[in-house]
Amino acid sequence: ILVPTSPVSGRAVRVHALATDNATIALRDRRLTLSRRHSEIVVLLAAHERGLSAEQLALELFGEGGKPVSARAELSRLRRLLGRELDADPYRLIGRVEADFLDVRRTIEEGRAASALEHYPGPLLPRSEAPGVSELRHGLDAGVRGTVISTGDDTLLKRWLESPAGRDDLPGLQLLLRRHPSDPTLAMLGRHAARLRSEAH
């Protein structure tokens, strides 16, 4: 799907892949909404700025049983969409690559919990089962959670628990409820925690 968009700065390629199964990629004067498989490839290439070989990409997409020929076929179809923005040997996105999930990862590395939460609307390609994407997604979840908890700020912890990525964080829920057992504003979170505990048994 191709729609006009405002130009991105310089040679930057901008990827949006949080809280959606179909990533979008902005390429100067156009924006593409990608298929799920192409979304996975673009996310993996954005996360590996030095690029990936067909063998590496097959492993990231399909696991141990992945075949490079399958990865090359997908990359060939993707190149018809991206044109010169996709290079080969190794496969990589040309120019400066920006991405919403990379922004979140940067805030985690810098320990900026409030900013991480603000820029994290939901998990990375939430229904993707590609091993490489799953690893990135779990790393972001754990990173945001850990950064929030390390602050000791219960307001931020509550925001995390109310977010799409944090709503099933039972240890986090229990931590907040132990700290504020009589807070009426936490009643809904308390009920959710009880439901999670019952489902765990």
PDB file of C-alpha atoms in Angstrom:
ATOM      1  CA  ILE A   1       0.000   0.000   0.000  1.00  0.00           C
ATOM      2  CA  LEU A   2       1.539   3.303  -1.046  1.00  0.00           C
ATOM      3  CA  VAL A   3       0.386   6.718   0.099  1.00  0.00           C
ATOM      4  CA  PRO A   4       2.012  10.168  -0.077  1.00  0.00           C
ATOM      5  CA  THR A   5       3.728  11.431   3.032  1.00  0.00           C
ATOM      6  CA  SER A   6       5.810  14.385   4.057  1.00  0.00           C
ATOM      7  CA  PRO A   7       9.514  13.980   3.217  1.00  0.00           C
ATOM      8  CA  VAL A   8      11.742  12.529   5.922  1.00  0.00           C
ATOM      9  CA  SER A   9      14.920  14.377   6.779  1.00  0.00           C
ATOM     10  CA  GLY A  10      17.924  13.760   4.521  1.00  0.00           C
ATOM     11  CA  ARG A  11      18.400  10.115   3.659  1.00  0.00           C
ATOM     12  CA  ALA A  12      16.585   8.850   6.737  1.00  0.00           C
ATOM     13  CA  VAL A  13      14.337   5.806   6.549  1.00  0.00           C
ATOM     14  CA  ARG A  14      11.685   5.797   9.289  1.00  0.00           C
ATOM     15  CA  VAL A  15      10.064   2.557  10.523  1.00  0.00           C
ATOM     16  CA  HIS A  16       6.973   2.328  12.751  1.00  0.00           C
ATOM     17  CA  ALA A  17       6.426  -1.166  14.133  1.00  0.00           C
ATOM     18  CA  LEU A  18       5.155  -0.836  17.715  1.00  0.00           C
ATOM     19  CA  ALA A  19       1.583  -1.867  18.570  1.00  0.00           C
ATOM     20  CA  THR A  20       0.913  -3.083  15.034  1.00  0.00           C
ATOM     21  CA  ASP A  21       1.363  -6.256  13.014  1.00  0.00           C
ATOM     22  CA  ASN A  22       1.887  -4.332   9.777  1.00  0.00           C
ATOM     23  CA  ALA A  23       4.818  -1.966   9.995  1.00  0.00           C
ATOM     24  CA  THR A  24       5.002   1.232   7.978  1.00  0.00           C
ATOM     25  CA  ILE A  25       8.176   2.579   6.446  1.00  0.00           C
ATOM     26  CA  ALA A  26       8.636   6.182   5.325  1.00  0.00           C
ATOM     27  CA  LEU A  27      11.003   6.692   2.411  1.00  0.00           C
ATOM     28  CA  ARG A  28      11.419  10.389   1.661  1.00  0.00           C
ATOM     29  CA  ASP A  29       8.290  11.145  -0.412  1.00  0.00           C
ATOM     30  CA  ARG A  30       6.310   7.963   0.188  1.00  0.00           C
ATOM     31  CA  ARG A  31       5.065   5.701   2.951  1.00  0.00           C
ATOM     32  CA  LEU A  32       4.565   1.959   2.619  1.00  0.00           C
ATOM     33  CA  THR A  33       2.403  -0.288   4.781  1.00  0.00           C
ATOM     34  CA  LEU A  34       4.071  -3.680   4.714  1.00  0.00           C
ATOM     35  CA  SER A  35       2.840  -7.250   4.855  1.00  0.00           C
ATOM     36  CA  ARG A  36       3.544  -9.131   8.063  1.00  0.00           C
ATOM     37  CA  ARG A  37       6.547 -10.989   6.635  1.00  0.00           C
ATOM     38  CA  HIS A  38       8.012  -7.830   5.112  1.00  0.00           C
ATOM     39  CA  SER A  39       7.371  -6.057   8.414  1.00  0.00           C
ATOM     40  CA  GLU A  40       9.497  -8.687  10.152  1.00  0.00           C
ATOM     41  CA  ILE A  41      12.302  -8.301   7.623  1.00  0.00           C
ATOM     42  CA  VAL A  42      12.354  -4.509   7.842  1.00  0.00           C
ATOM     43  CA  VAL A  43      12.369  -4.617  11.646  1.00  0.00           C
ATOM     44  CA  LEU A  44      15.264  -7.083  11.656  1.00  0.00           C
ATOM     45  CA  LEU A  45      17.238  -5.000   9.158  1.00  0.00           C
ATOM     46  CA  ALA A  46      16.557  -1.831  11.147  1.00  0.00           C
ATOM     47  CA  ALA A  47      17.852  -3.574  14.278  1.00  0.00           C
ATOM     48  CA  HIS A  48      21.043  -4.739  12.506  1.00  0.00           C
ATOM     49  CA  GLU A  49      22.492  -1.635  10.892  1.00  0.00           C
ATOM     50  CA  ARG A  50      25.488  -3.538   9.507  1.00  0.00           C
ATOM     51  CA  GLY A  51      23.136  -5.828   7.643  1.00  0.00           C
ATOM     52  CA  LEU A  52      22.369  -9.542   7.567  1.00  0.00           C
ATOM     53  CA  SER A  53      23.257 -12.304   5.146  1.00  0.00           C
ATOM     54  CA  ALA A  54      20.509 -14.482   3.677  1.00  0.00           C
ATOM     55  CA  GLU A  55      21.605 -17.252   6.054  1.00  0.00           C
ATOM     56  CA  GLN A  56      21.394 -14.978   9.098  1.00  0.00           C
ATOM     57  CA  LEU A  57      18.045 -13.575   8.028  1.00  0.00           C
ATOM     58  CA  ALA A  58      16.627 -17.073   7.468  1.00  0.00           C
ATOM     59  CA  LEU A  59      17.622 -17.968  11.029  1.00  0.00           C
ATOM     60  CA  GLU A  60      16.067 -14.772  12.433  1.00  0.00           C
ATOM     61  CA  LEU A  61      12.838 -15.290  10.451  1.00  0.00           C
ATOM     62  CA  PHE A  62      12.314 -19.058  10.546  1.00  0.00           C
ATOM     63  CA  GLY A  63      14.598 -20.480  13.208  1.00  0.00           C
ATOM     64  CA  GLU A  64      16.990 -23.392  12.835  1.00  0.00           C
ATOM     65  CA  GLY A  65      14.992 -24.917   9.985  1.00  0.00           C
ATOM     66  CA  GLY A  66      15.017 -21.725   7.932  1.00  0.00           C
ATOM     67  CA  LYS A  67      16.355 -21.885   4.400  1.00  0.00           C
ATOM     68  CA  PRO A  68      18.314 -18.990   2.849  1.00  0.00           C
ATOM     69  CA  VAL A  69      16.439 -19.467  -0.429  1.00  0.00           C
ATOM     70  CA  SER A  70      13.164 -18.634   1.359  1.00  0.00           C
ATOM     71  CA  ALA A  71      14.692 -15.468   2.820  1.00  0.00           C
ATOM     72  CA  ARG A  72      16.065 -14.454  -0.589  1.00  0.00           C
ATOM     73  CA  ALA A  73      12.627 -14.893  -2.191  1.00  0.00           C
ATOM     74  CA  GLU A  74      11.042 -12.575   0.391  1.00  0.00           C
ATOM     75  CA  LEU A  75      13.865 -10.059  -0.007  1.00  0.00           C
ATOM     76  CA  SER A  76      13.405 -10.064  -3.768  1.00  0.00           C
ATOM     77  CA  ARG A  77       9.731  -9.185  -3.335  1.00  0.00           C
ATOM     78  CA  LEU A  78      10.610  -6.534  -0.758  1.00  0.00           C
ATOM     79  CA  ARG A  79      13.173  -4.958  -3.092  1.00  0.00           C
ATOM     80  CA  ARG A  80      10.432  -4.398  -5.655  1.00  0.00           C
ATOM     81  CA  LEU A  81       8.749  -2.189  -3.040  1.00  0.00           C
ATOM     82  CA  LEU A  82      11.777  -0.446  -1.582  1.00  0.00           C
ATOM     83  CA  GLY A  83      13.960  -0.191  -4.686  1.00  0.00           C
ATOM     84  CA  ARG A  84      17.375   1.305  -4.040  1.00  0.00           C
ATOM     85  CA  GLU A  85      16.626   1.701  -0.333  1.00  0.00           C
ATOM     86  CA  LEU A  86      17.410  -2.016   0.136  1.00  0.00           C
ATOM     87  CA  ASP A  87      20.999  -3.142  -0.464  1.00  0.00           C
ATOM     88  CA  ALA A  88      22.394  -6.666  -0.679  1.00  0.00           C
ATOM     89  CA  ASP A  89      25.567  -8.500   0.374  1.00  0.00           C
ATOM     90  CA  PRO A  90      24.746  -8.049   3.184  1.00  0.00           C
ATOM     91  CA  TYR A  91      21.077  -7.128   3.097  1.00  0.00           C
ATOM     92  CA  ARG A  92      20.532  -3.770   4.772  1.00  0.00           C
ATOM     93  CA  LEU A  93      18.538  -0.563   4.579  1.00  0.00           C
ATOM     94  CA  ILE A  94      20.405   2.284   2.924  1.00  0.00           C
ATOM     95  CA  GLY A  95      20.960   5.599   4.676  1.00  0.00           C
ATOM     96  CA  ARG A  96      20.163   6.582   8.228  1.00  0.00           C
ATOM     97  CA  VAL A  97      17.562   4.264   9.733  1.00  0.00           C
ATOM     98  CA  GLU A  98      15.178   5.524  12.411  1.00  0.00           C
ATOM     99  CA  ALA A  99      12.532   3.395  14.120  1.00  0.00           C
ATOM    100  CA  ASP A 100      10.061   3.786  16.958  1.00  0.00           C
ATOM    101  CA  PHE A 101      11.347   0.639  18.694  1.00  0.00           C
ATOM    102  CA  LEU A 102      14.945   1.845  18.399  1.00  0.00           C
ATOM    103  CA  ASP A 103      13.880   5.108  20.038  1.00  0.00           C
ATOM    104  CA  VAL A 104      12.452   3.133  22.962  1.00  0.00           C
ATOM    105  CA  ARG A 105      15.586   1.004  23.217  1.00  0.00           C
ATOM    106  CA  ARG A 106      17.661   4.194  23.396  1.00  0.00           C
ATOM    107  CA  THR A 107      15.580   5.580  26.258  1.00  0.00           C
ATOM    108  CA  ILE A 108      15.993   2.274  28.108  1.00  0.00           C
ATOM    109  CA  GLU A 109      19.774   2.401  27.672  1.00  0.00           C
ATOM    110  CA  GLU A 110      19.740   5.966  28.992  1.00  0.00           C
ATOM    111  CA  GLY A 111      17.551   4.989  31.959  1.00  0.00           C
ATOM    112  CA  ARG A 112      14.763   7.409  31.031  1.00  0.00           C
ATOM    113  CA  ALA A 113      11.759   5.451  32.280  1.00  0.00           C
ATOM    114  CA  ALA A 114       9.100   8.131  31.734  1.00  0.00           C
ATOM    115  CA  SER A 115      10.235   8.682  28.151  1.00  0.00           C
ATOM    116  CA  ALA A 116      10.361   4.929  27.498  1.00  0.00           C
ATOM    117  CA  LEU A 117       6.746   4.591  28.623  1.00  0.00           C
ATOM    118  CA  GLU A 118       5.649   7.632  26.654  1.00  0.00           C
ATOM    119  CA  HIS A 119       7.066   6.242  23.413  1.00  0.00           C
ATOM    120  CA  TYR A 120       5.965   2.636  23.942  1.00  0.00           C
ATOM    121  CA  PRO A 121       2.343   2.303  22.767  1.00  0.00           C
ATOM    122  CA  GLY A 122       2.497  -1.478  22.637  1.00  0.00           C
ATOM    123  CA  PRO A 123       4.667  -4.497  21.791  1.00  0.00           C
ATOM    124  CA  LEU A 124       6.772  -4.806  18.659  1.00  0.00           C
ATOM    125  CA  LEU A 125       4.872  -6.699  15.904  1.00  0.00           C
ATOM    126  CA  PRO A 126       2.851  -8.411  18.659  1.00  0.00           C
ATOM    127  CA  ARG A 127       1.727 -11.480  16.690  1.00  0.00           C
ATOM    128  CA  SER A 128       5.032 -12.181  14.981  1.00  0.00           C
ATOM    129  CA  GLU A 129       6.537 -15.589  15.770  1.00  0.00           C
ATOM    130  CA  ALA A 130       9.817 -14.938  13.968  1.00  0.00           C
ATOM    131  CA  PRO A 131      12.560 -15.815  16.488  1.00  0.00           C
ATOM    132  CA  GLY A 132      14.529 -12.642  15.879  1.00  0.00           C
ATOM    133  CA  VAL A 133      11.481 -10.415  16.264  1.00  0.00           C
ATOM    134  CA  SER A 134      10.315 -12.300  19.370  1.00  0.00           C
ATOM    135  CA  GLU A 135      13.719 -11.722  20.956  1.00  0.00           C
ATOM    136  CA  LEU A 136      13.563  -7.998  20.168  1.00  0.00           C
ATOM    137  CA  ARG A 137       9.983  -7.762  21.475  1.00  0.00           C
ATOM    138  CA  HIS A 138      10.739  -9.538  24.759  1.00  0.00           C
ATOM    139  CA  GLY A 139      13.873  -7.440  25.180  1.00  0.00           C
ATOM    140  CA  LEU A 140      11.889  -4.215  24.830  1.00  0.00           C
ATOM    141  CA  ASP A 141       9.217  -5.391  27.275  1.00  0.00           C
ATOM    142  CA  ALA A 142      11.818  -6.427  29.835  1.00  0.00           C
ATOM    143  CA  GLY A 143      13.811  -3.263  29.287  1.00  0.00           C
ATOM    144  CA  VAL A 144      10.890  -0.890  29.796  1.00  0.00           C
ATOM    145  CA  ARG A 145       9.688  -2.870  32.806  1.00  0.00           C
ATOM    146  CA  GLY A 146      13.119  -2.986  34.405  1.00  0.00           C
ATOM    147  CA  THR A 147      13.751   0.704  33.833  1.00  0.00           C
ATOM    148  CA  VAL A 148      10.394   1.615  35.374  1.00  0.00           C
ATOM    149  CA  ILE A 149      10.805  -0.619  38.443  1.00  0.00           C
ATOM    150  CA  SER A 150      14.359   0.597  39.046  1.00  0.00           C
ATOM    151  CA  THR A 151      13.079   4.149  39.549  1.00  0.00           C
ATOM    152  CA  GLY A 152      10.955   3.159  42.553  1.00  0.00           C
ATOM    153  CA  ASP A 153       8.320   5.546  41.183  1.00  0.00           C
ATOM    154  CA  ASP A 154       4.888   3.979  41.756  1.00  0.00           C
ATOM    155  CA  THR A 155       3.190   6.445  39.414  1.00  0.00           C
ATOM    156  CA  LEU A 156       5.356   5.173  36.579  1.00  0.00           C
ATOM    157  CA  LEU A 157       4.797   1.576  37.690  1.00  0.00           C
ATOM    158  CA  LYS A 158       1.034   2.092  37.555  1.00  0.00           C
ATOM    159  CA  ARG A 159       1.337   3.567  34.060  1.00  0.00           C
ATOM    160  CA  TRP A 160       3.331   0.498  32.992  1.00  0.00           C
ATOM    161  CA  LEU A 161       0.726  -1.866  34.460  1.00  0.00           C
ATOM    162  CA  GLU A 162      -2.038  -0.027  32.617  1.00  0.00           C
ATOM    163  CA  SER A 163      -0.173  -0.226  29.294  1.00  0.00           C
ATOM    164  CA  PRO A 164      -0.770  -2.949  26.666  1.00  0.00           C
ATOM    165  CA  ALA A 165       2.676  -4.460  27.281  1.00  0.00           C
ATOM    166  CA  GLY A 166       2.544  -4.349  31.086  1.00  0.00           C
ATOM    167  CA  ARG A 167      -1.051  -5.225  31.897  1.00  0.00           C
ATOM    168  CA  ASP A 168      -0.249  -8.929  32.519  1.00  0.00           C
ATOM    169  CA  ASP A 169       2.857  -8.262  34.627  1.00  0.00           C
ATOM    170  CA  LEU A 170       1.703 -10.128  37.747  1.00  0.00           C
ATOM    171  CA  PRO A 171       4.872  -9.553  39.844  1.00  0.00           C
ATOM    172  CA  GLY A 172       4.658  -5.841  39.065  1.00  0.00           C
ATOM    173  CA  LEU A 173       0.962  -5.785  40.001  1.00  0.00           C
ATOM    174  CA  GLN A 174       1.662  -7.544  43.277  1.00  0.00           C
ATOM    175  CA  LEU A 175       4.518  -5.154  44.070  1.00  0.00           C
ATOM    176  CA  LEU A 176       2.313  -2.096  43.595  1.00  0.00           C
ATOM    177  CA  LEU A 177      -0.577  -3.588  45.572  1.00  0.00           C
ATOM    178  CA  ARG A 178       1.722  -4.497  48.468  1.00  0.00           C
ATOM    179  CA  ARG A 179       2.917  -0.915  48.615  1.00  0.00           C
ATOM    180  CA  HIS A 180      -0.589   0.560  48.470  1.00  0.00           C
ATOM    181  CA  PRO A 181      -3.015  -2.045  49.835  1.00  0.00           C
ATOM    182  CA  SER A 182      -5.727   0.496  50.674  1.00  0.00           C
ATOM    183  CA  ASP A 183      -5.581   2.682  47.571  1.00  0.00           C
ATOM    184  CA  PRO A 184      -9.105   2.621  46.017  1.00  0.00           C
ATOM    185  CA  THR A 185      -7.742   3.701  42.624  1.00  0.00           C
ATOM    186  CA  LEU A 186      -5.959   0.328  42.375  1.00  0.00           C
ATOM    187  CA  ALA A 187      -9.144  -1.739  42.732  1.00  0.00           C
ATOM    188  CA  MET A 188      -9.284  -2.624  39.030  1.00  0.00           C
ATOM    189  CA  LEU A 189      -5.618  -3.619  39.005  1.00  0.00           C
ATOM    190  CA  GLY A 190      -6.287  -5.733  42.098  1.00  0.00           C
ATOM    191  CA  ARG A 191      -9.083  -7.610  40.359  1.00  0.00           C
ATOM    192  CA  HIS A 192      -6.865  -8.160  37.345  1.00  0.00           C
ATOM    193  CA  ALA A 193      -4.091  -9.490  39.599  1.00  0.00           C
ATOM    194  CA  ALA A 194      -6.524 -11.934  41.205  1.00  0.00           C
ATOM    195  CA  ARG A 195      -7.631 -13.130  37.769  1.00  0.00           C
ATOM    196  CA  LEU A 196      -4.014 -13.631  36.682  1.00  0.00           C
ATOM    197  CA  ARG A 197      -3.267 -15.639  39.844  1.00  0.00           C
ATOM    198  CA  SER A 198      -6.281 -17.884  39.281  1.00  0.00           C
ATOM    199  CA  GLU A 199      -5.286 -18.477  35.667  1.00  0.00           C
ATOM    200  CA  ALA A 200      -1.771 -19.431  36.761  1.00  0.00           C
ATOM    201  CA  HIS A 201      -3.087 -22.344  38.858  1.00  0.00           C
TER     202      HIS A 201
END
